[in-house]
Coordinates of C-alpha atoms and ligand atoms in Angstrom, one line a residue:
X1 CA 0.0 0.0 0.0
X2 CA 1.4 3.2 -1.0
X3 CA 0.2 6.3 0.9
X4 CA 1.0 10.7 0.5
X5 CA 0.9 11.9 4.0
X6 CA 0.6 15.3 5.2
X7 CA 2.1 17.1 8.2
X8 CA 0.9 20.9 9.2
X9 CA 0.3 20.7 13.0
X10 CA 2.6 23.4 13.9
X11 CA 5.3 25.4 12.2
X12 CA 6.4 22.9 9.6
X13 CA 4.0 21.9 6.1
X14 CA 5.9 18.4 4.8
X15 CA 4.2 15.7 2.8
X16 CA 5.8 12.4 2.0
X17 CA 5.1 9.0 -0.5
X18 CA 5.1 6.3 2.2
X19 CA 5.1 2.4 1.9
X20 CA 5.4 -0.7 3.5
X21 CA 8.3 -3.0 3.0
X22 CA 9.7 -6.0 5.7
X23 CA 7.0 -4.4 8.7
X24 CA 8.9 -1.4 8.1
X25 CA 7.9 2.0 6.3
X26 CA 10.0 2.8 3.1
X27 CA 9.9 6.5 1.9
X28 CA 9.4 7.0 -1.4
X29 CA 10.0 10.6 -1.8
X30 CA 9.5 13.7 1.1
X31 CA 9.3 17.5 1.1
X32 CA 9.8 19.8 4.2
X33 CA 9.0 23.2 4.8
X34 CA 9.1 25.1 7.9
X35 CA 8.8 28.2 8.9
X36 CA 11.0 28.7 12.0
X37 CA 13.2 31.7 10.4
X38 CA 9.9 33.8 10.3
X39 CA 8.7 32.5 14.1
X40 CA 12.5 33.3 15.1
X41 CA 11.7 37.2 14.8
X42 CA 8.8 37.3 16.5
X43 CA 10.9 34.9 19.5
X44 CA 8.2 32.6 19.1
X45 CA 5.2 31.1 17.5
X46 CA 2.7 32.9 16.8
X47 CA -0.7 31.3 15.2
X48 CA -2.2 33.4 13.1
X49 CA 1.6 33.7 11.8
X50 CA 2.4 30.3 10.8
X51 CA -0.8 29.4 10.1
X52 CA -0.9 31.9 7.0
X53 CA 2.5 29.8 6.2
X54 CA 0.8 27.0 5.9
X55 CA -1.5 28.1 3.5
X56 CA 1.2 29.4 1.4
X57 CA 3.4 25.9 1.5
X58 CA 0.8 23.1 1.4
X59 CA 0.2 22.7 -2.5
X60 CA 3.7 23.4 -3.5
X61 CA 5.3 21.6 -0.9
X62 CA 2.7 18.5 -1.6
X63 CA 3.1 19.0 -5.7
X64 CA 7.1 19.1 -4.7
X65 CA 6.7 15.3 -3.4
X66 CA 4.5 14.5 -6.4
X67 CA 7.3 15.4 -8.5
X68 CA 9.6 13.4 -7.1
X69 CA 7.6 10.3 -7.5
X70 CA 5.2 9.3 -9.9
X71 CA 3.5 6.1 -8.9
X72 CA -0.2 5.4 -7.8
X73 CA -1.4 6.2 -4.8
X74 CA -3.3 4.1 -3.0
X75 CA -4.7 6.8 0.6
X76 CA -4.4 9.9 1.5
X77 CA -3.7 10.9 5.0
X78 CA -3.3 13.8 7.7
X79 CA -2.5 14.7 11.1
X80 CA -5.3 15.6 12.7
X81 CA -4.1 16.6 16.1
X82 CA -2.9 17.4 18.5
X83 CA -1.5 21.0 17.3
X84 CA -3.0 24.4 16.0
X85 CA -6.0 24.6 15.4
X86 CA -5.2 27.0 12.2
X87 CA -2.6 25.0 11.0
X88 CA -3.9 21.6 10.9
X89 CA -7.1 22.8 9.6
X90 CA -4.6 23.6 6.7
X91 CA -3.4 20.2 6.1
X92 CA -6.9 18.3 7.0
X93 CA -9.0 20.5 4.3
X94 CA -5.8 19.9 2.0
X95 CA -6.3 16.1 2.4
X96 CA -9.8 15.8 2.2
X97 CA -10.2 17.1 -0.6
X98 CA -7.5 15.6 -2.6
X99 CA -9.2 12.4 -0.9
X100 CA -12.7 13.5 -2.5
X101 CA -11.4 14.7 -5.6
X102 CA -9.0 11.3 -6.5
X103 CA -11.7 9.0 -4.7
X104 CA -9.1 8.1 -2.2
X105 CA -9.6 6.6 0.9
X106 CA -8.5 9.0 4.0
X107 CA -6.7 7.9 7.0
X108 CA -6.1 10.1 10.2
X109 CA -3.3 10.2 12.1
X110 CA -2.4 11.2 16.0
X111 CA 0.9 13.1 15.3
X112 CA 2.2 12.1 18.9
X113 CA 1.5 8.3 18.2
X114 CA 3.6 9.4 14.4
X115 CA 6.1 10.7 16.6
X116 CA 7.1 7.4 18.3
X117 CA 5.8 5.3 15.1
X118 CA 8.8 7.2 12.9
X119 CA 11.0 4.9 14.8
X120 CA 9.4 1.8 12.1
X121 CA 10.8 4.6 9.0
X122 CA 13.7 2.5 7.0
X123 CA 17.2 4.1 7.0
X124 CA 20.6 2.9 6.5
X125 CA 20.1 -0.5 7.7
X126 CA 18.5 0.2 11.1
X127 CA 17.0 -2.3 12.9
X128 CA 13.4 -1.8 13.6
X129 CA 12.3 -2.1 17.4
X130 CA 10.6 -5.0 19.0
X131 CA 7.5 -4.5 21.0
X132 CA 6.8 -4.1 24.3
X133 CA 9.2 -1.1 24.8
X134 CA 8.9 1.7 27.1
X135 CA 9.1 4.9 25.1
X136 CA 10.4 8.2 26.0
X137 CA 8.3 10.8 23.6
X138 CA 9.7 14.8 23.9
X139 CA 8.4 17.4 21.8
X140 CA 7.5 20.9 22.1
X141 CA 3.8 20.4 23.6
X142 CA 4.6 16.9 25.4
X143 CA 6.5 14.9 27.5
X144 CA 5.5 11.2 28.2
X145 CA 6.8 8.0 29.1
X146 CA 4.3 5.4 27.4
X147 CA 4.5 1.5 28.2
X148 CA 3.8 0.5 24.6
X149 CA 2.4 -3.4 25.6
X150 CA 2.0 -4.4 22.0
X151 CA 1.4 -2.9 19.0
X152 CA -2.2 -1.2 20.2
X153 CA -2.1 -1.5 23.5
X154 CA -0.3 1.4 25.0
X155 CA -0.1 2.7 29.1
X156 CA 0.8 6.3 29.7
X157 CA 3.0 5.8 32.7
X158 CA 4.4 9.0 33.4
X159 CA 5.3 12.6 32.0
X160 CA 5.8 16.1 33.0
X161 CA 3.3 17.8 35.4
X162 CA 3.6 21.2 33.8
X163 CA 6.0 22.4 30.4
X164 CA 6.8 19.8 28.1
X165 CA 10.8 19.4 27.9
X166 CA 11.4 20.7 24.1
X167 CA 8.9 23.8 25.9
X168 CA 11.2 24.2 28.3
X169 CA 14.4 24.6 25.9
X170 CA 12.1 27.1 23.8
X171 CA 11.2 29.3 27.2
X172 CA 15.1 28.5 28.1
X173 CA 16.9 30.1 25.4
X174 CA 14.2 33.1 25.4
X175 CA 15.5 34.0 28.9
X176 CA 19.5 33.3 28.0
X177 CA 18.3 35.7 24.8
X178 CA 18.8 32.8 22.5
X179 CA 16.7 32.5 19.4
X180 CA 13.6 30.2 18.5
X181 CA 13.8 27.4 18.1
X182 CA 15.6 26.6 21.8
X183 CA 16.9 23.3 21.8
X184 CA 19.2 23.8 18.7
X185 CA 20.3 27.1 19.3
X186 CA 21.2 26.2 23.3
X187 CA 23.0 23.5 21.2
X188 CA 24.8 25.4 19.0
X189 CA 26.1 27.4 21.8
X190 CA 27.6 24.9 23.9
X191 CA 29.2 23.6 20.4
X192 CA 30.6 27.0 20.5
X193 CA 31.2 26.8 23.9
X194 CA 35.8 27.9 24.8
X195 CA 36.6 24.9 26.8
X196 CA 39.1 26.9 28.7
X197 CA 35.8 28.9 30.6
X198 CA 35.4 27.0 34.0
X199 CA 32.0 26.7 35.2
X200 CA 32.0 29.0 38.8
X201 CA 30.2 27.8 41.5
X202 CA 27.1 29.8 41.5
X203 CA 26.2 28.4 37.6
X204 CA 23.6 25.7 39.1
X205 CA 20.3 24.8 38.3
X206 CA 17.6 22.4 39.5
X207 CA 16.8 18.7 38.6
X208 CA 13.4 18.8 39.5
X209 CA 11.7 16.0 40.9
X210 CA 15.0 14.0 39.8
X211 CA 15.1 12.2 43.3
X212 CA 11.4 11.5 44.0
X213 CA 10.4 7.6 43.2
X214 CA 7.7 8.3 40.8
X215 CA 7.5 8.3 36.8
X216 CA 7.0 12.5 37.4
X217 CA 8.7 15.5 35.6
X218 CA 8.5 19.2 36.2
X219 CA 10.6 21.8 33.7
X220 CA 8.6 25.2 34.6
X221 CA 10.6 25.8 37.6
X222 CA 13.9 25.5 35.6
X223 CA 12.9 27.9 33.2
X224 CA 12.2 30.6 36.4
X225 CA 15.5 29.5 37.5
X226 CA 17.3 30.1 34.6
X227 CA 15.0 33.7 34.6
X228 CA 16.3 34.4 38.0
X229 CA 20.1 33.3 37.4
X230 CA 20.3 35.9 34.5
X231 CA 18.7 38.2 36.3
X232 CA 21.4 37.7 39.1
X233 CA 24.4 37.7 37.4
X234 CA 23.9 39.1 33.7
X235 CA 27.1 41.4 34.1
X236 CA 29.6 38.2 34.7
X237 CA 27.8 36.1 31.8
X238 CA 28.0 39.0 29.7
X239 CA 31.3 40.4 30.2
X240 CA 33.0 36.8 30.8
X241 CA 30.9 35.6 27.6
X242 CA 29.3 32.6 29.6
X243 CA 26.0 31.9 28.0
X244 CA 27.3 28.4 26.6
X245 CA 28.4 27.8 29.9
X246 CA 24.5 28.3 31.3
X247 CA 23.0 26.4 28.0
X248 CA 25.4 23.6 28.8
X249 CA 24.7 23.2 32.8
X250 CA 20.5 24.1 31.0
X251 CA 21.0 21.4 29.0
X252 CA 22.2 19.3 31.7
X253 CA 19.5 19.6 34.0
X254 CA 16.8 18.5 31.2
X255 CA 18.8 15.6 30.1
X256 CA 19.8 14.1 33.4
X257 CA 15.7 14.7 34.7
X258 CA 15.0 12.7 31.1
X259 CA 17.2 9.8 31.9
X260 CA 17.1 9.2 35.2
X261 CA 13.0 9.2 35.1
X262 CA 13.1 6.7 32.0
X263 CA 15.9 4.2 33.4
X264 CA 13.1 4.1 36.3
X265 CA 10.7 3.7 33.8
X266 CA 12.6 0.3 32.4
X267 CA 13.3 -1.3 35.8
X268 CA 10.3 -1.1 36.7
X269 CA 8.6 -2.6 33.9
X270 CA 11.3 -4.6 32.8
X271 CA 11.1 -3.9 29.4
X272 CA 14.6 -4.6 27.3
X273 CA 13.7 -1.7 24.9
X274 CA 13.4 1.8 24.4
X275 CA 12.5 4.1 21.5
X276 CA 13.1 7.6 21.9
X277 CA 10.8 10.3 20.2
X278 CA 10.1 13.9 19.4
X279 CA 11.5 17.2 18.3
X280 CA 13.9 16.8 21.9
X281 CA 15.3 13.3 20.8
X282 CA 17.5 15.2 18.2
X283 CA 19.3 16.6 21.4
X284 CA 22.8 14.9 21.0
X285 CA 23.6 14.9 24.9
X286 CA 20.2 12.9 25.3
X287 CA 21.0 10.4 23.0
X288 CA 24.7 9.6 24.0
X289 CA 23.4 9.5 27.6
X290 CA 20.8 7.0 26.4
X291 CA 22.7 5.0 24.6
X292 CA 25.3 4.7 27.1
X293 CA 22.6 3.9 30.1
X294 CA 21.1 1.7 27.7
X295 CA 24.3 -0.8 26.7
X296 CA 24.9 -0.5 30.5
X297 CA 22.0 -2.1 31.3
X298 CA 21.3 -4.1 28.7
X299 CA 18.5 -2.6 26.8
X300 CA 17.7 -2.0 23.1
X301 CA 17.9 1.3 21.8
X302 CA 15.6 2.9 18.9
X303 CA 15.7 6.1 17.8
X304 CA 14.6 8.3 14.4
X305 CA 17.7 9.4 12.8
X306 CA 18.0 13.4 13.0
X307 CA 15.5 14.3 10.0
X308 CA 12.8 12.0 11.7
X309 CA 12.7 13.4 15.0
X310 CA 10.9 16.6 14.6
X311 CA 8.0 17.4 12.7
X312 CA 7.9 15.4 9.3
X313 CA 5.4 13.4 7.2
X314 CA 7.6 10.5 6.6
X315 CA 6.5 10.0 10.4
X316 CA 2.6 10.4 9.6
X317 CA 2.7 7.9 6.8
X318 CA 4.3 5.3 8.8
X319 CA 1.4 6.1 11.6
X320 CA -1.1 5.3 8.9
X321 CA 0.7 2.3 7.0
X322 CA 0.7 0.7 11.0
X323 CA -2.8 1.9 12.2
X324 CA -5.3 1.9 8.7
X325 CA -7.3 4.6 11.3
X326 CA -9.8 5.4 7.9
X327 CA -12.7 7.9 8.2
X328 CA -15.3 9.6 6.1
X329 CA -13.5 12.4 4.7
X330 CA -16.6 14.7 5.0
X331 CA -16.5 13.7 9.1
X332 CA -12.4 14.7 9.9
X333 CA -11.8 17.5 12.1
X334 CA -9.0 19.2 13.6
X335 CA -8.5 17.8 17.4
X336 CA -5.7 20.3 19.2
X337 CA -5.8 18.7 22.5
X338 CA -5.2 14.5 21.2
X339 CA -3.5 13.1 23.7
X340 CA -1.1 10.4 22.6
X341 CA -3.4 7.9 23.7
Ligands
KG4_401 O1 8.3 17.3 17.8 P1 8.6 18.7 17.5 O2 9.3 19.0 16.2 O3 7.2 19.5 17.5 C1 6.2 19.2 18.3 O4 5.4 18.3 18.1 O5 6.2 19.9 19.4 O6 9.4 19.3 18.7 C2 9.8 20.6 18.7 C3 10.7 20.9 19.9 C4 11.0 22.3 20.1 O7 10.7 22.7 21.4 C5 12.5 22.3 20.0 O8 13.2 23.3 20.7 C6 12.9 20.9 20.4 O9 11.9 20.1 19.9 N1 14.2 20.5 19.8 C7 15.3 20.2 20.6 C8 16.3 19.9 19.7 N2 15.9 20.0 18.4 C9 14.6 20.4 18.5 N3 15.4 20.2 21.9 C10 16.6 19.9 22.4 N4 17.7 19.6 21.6 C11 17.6 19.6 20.3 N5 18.7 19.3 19.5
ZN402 ZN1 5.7 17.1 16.7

């Protein structure tokens, strides 16, 4: 079955030619575009903003993939939450109608369930995880730990109370005066970072809720603390250029609250494998950590390669290849608030 997906939750319109191959997802041909220079000068997203940007991408970004390959098509399908409401309406009137128009059946798609199904996407010889796995989903609106029993049956075991980790690196650099979006830009200064700069002892922040024996994360309280360190001692960081310095011990914090919640996450359940998922699984320090913990203890690890961690459709045509979630075309509407199960 061979299926063009379509991707416009947020700030990214991408549509991709998906099929199935070896209980994997081959992609046939994929087009991205995203509008995070525009949300970078406004320090954020803004709705109304990138919503616009949607309209203006979906056609040529979806006649892009066309282009690139010319076989039949079999379904159509679309994220239809959770996300913006003006930007998926985008992509969901997009699809429907292409659906109408080429008599196509119409699948919908959960882009947080895409998210952790883009570790089934075919690349360089990976090898595909094996269910049940724990897995460890962090994006920009979420931040859950998900026992996935089998290939439907899936427990939400734990998450953040408050911001979502890949929110937290978004409000983070905003206070270090970083741009949108946060996570690679806090990246790109601690990969800019003079390794002769020693950290003093006042550059400390909080691991929140690291040491509390519960499947529970809370990042708003590190983005105040950052707020608050700034505030305290802006003259040092800017005279002695120290901002990687913060990013780094920023970055830190996240990553150490992220691993140390999901190794809990595996002992207790006993599960020998994890896939990693979201816009926050590209962060580099996460998946060395992971990886590390993981051959430690003897556990499998799965993650997207960099292109298929954030926003992508490659992602939302595995999720419909692997679920077949069809529905009347006239019936689909935009759900912001979909929970990943
Ligand atoms: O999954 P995603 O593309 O969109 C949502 O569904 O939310 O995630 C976007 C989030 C942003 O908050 C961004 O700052 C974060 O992922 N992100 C990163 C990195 N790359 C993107 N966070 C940490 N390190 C990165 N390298
Ligand atoms: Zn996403």
């Amino acid at each position: 079955m061979r299926i063009l997906a379509i991707e416009s939750t947020c700030d990214e319109t991408a549509s991709a030619i998906v099929q199935d191959k070896n209980g994997g997802v081959e992609i046939l041909a994929q087009t991205i575009a995203s509008s995070a220079e525009i949300t970078s000068k406004y320090g954020g997203i803004v709705p109304e903003v990138v919503a616009r940007e949607q309209v203006a991408c979906v056609i040529p970004v979806i006649q892009e993939t066309l282009g690139k390959y010319q076989g039949e098509i079999d379904a159509i399908a679309v994220a239809y939450g959770p996300g913006l409401v003006g930007s998926l309406l985008i992509g969901i009137e997009t699809a429907k109608t292409l659906a109408l128009a080429w008599d196509k059946p119409l699948i919908k798609v959960n882009h947080m369930v895409a998210h952790i199904l883009a570790n089934w996407v075919i690349e360089d010889g990976n090898t595909l995880p094996k269910l049940p796995a724990i897995g460890l989903v962090v994006s920009g609106g979420h931040t859950d730990i998900i026992n996935l029993k089998d290939e439907t049956n899936w427990e939400w075991i734990g998450g953040t109370r408050d911001d979502a980790a890949g929110e937290a690196f978004d409000k983070g650099a905003r206070a270090m005066g970083l741009p949108y979006p946060g996570g690679p830009m806090i990246q790109k200064a601690i990969d800019e970072l003079d390794d002769k700069l020693v950290r003093p002892e006042w550059l400390r922040l909080p691991r929140p809720m690291i040491h509390e024996k519960n499947l529970e994360m809370s990042f708003s309280g590190l983005k105040t603390a950052v707020v608050e360190l700034m505030t305290e001692h802006r003259d040092e960081i800017e005279t002695q250029k120290l901002i990687g310095l913060v990013a780094k011990e920023f970055n830190e914090a996240i990553v150490e609250v992220l691993v140390t919640k999901t190794r809990a996450a595996l002992e207790k359940s006993g599960t020998s494998q994890l896939i990693l998922a979201g816009g926050v699984a590209a962060n580099k320090l996460l998946r060395e950590t992971l990886s590390q913990k993981c051959q430690e203890i003897g556990v499998k690890l799965s993650m997207p390669a960099l292109k298929y961690c954030g926003d992508n459709a490659a992602m939302i045509g595995a999720c419909a290849l692997m679920r077949q979630d069809t529905i009347d075309p006239t019936k689909l509407r935009p759900d912001p608030a979909l929970t990943v199960i």
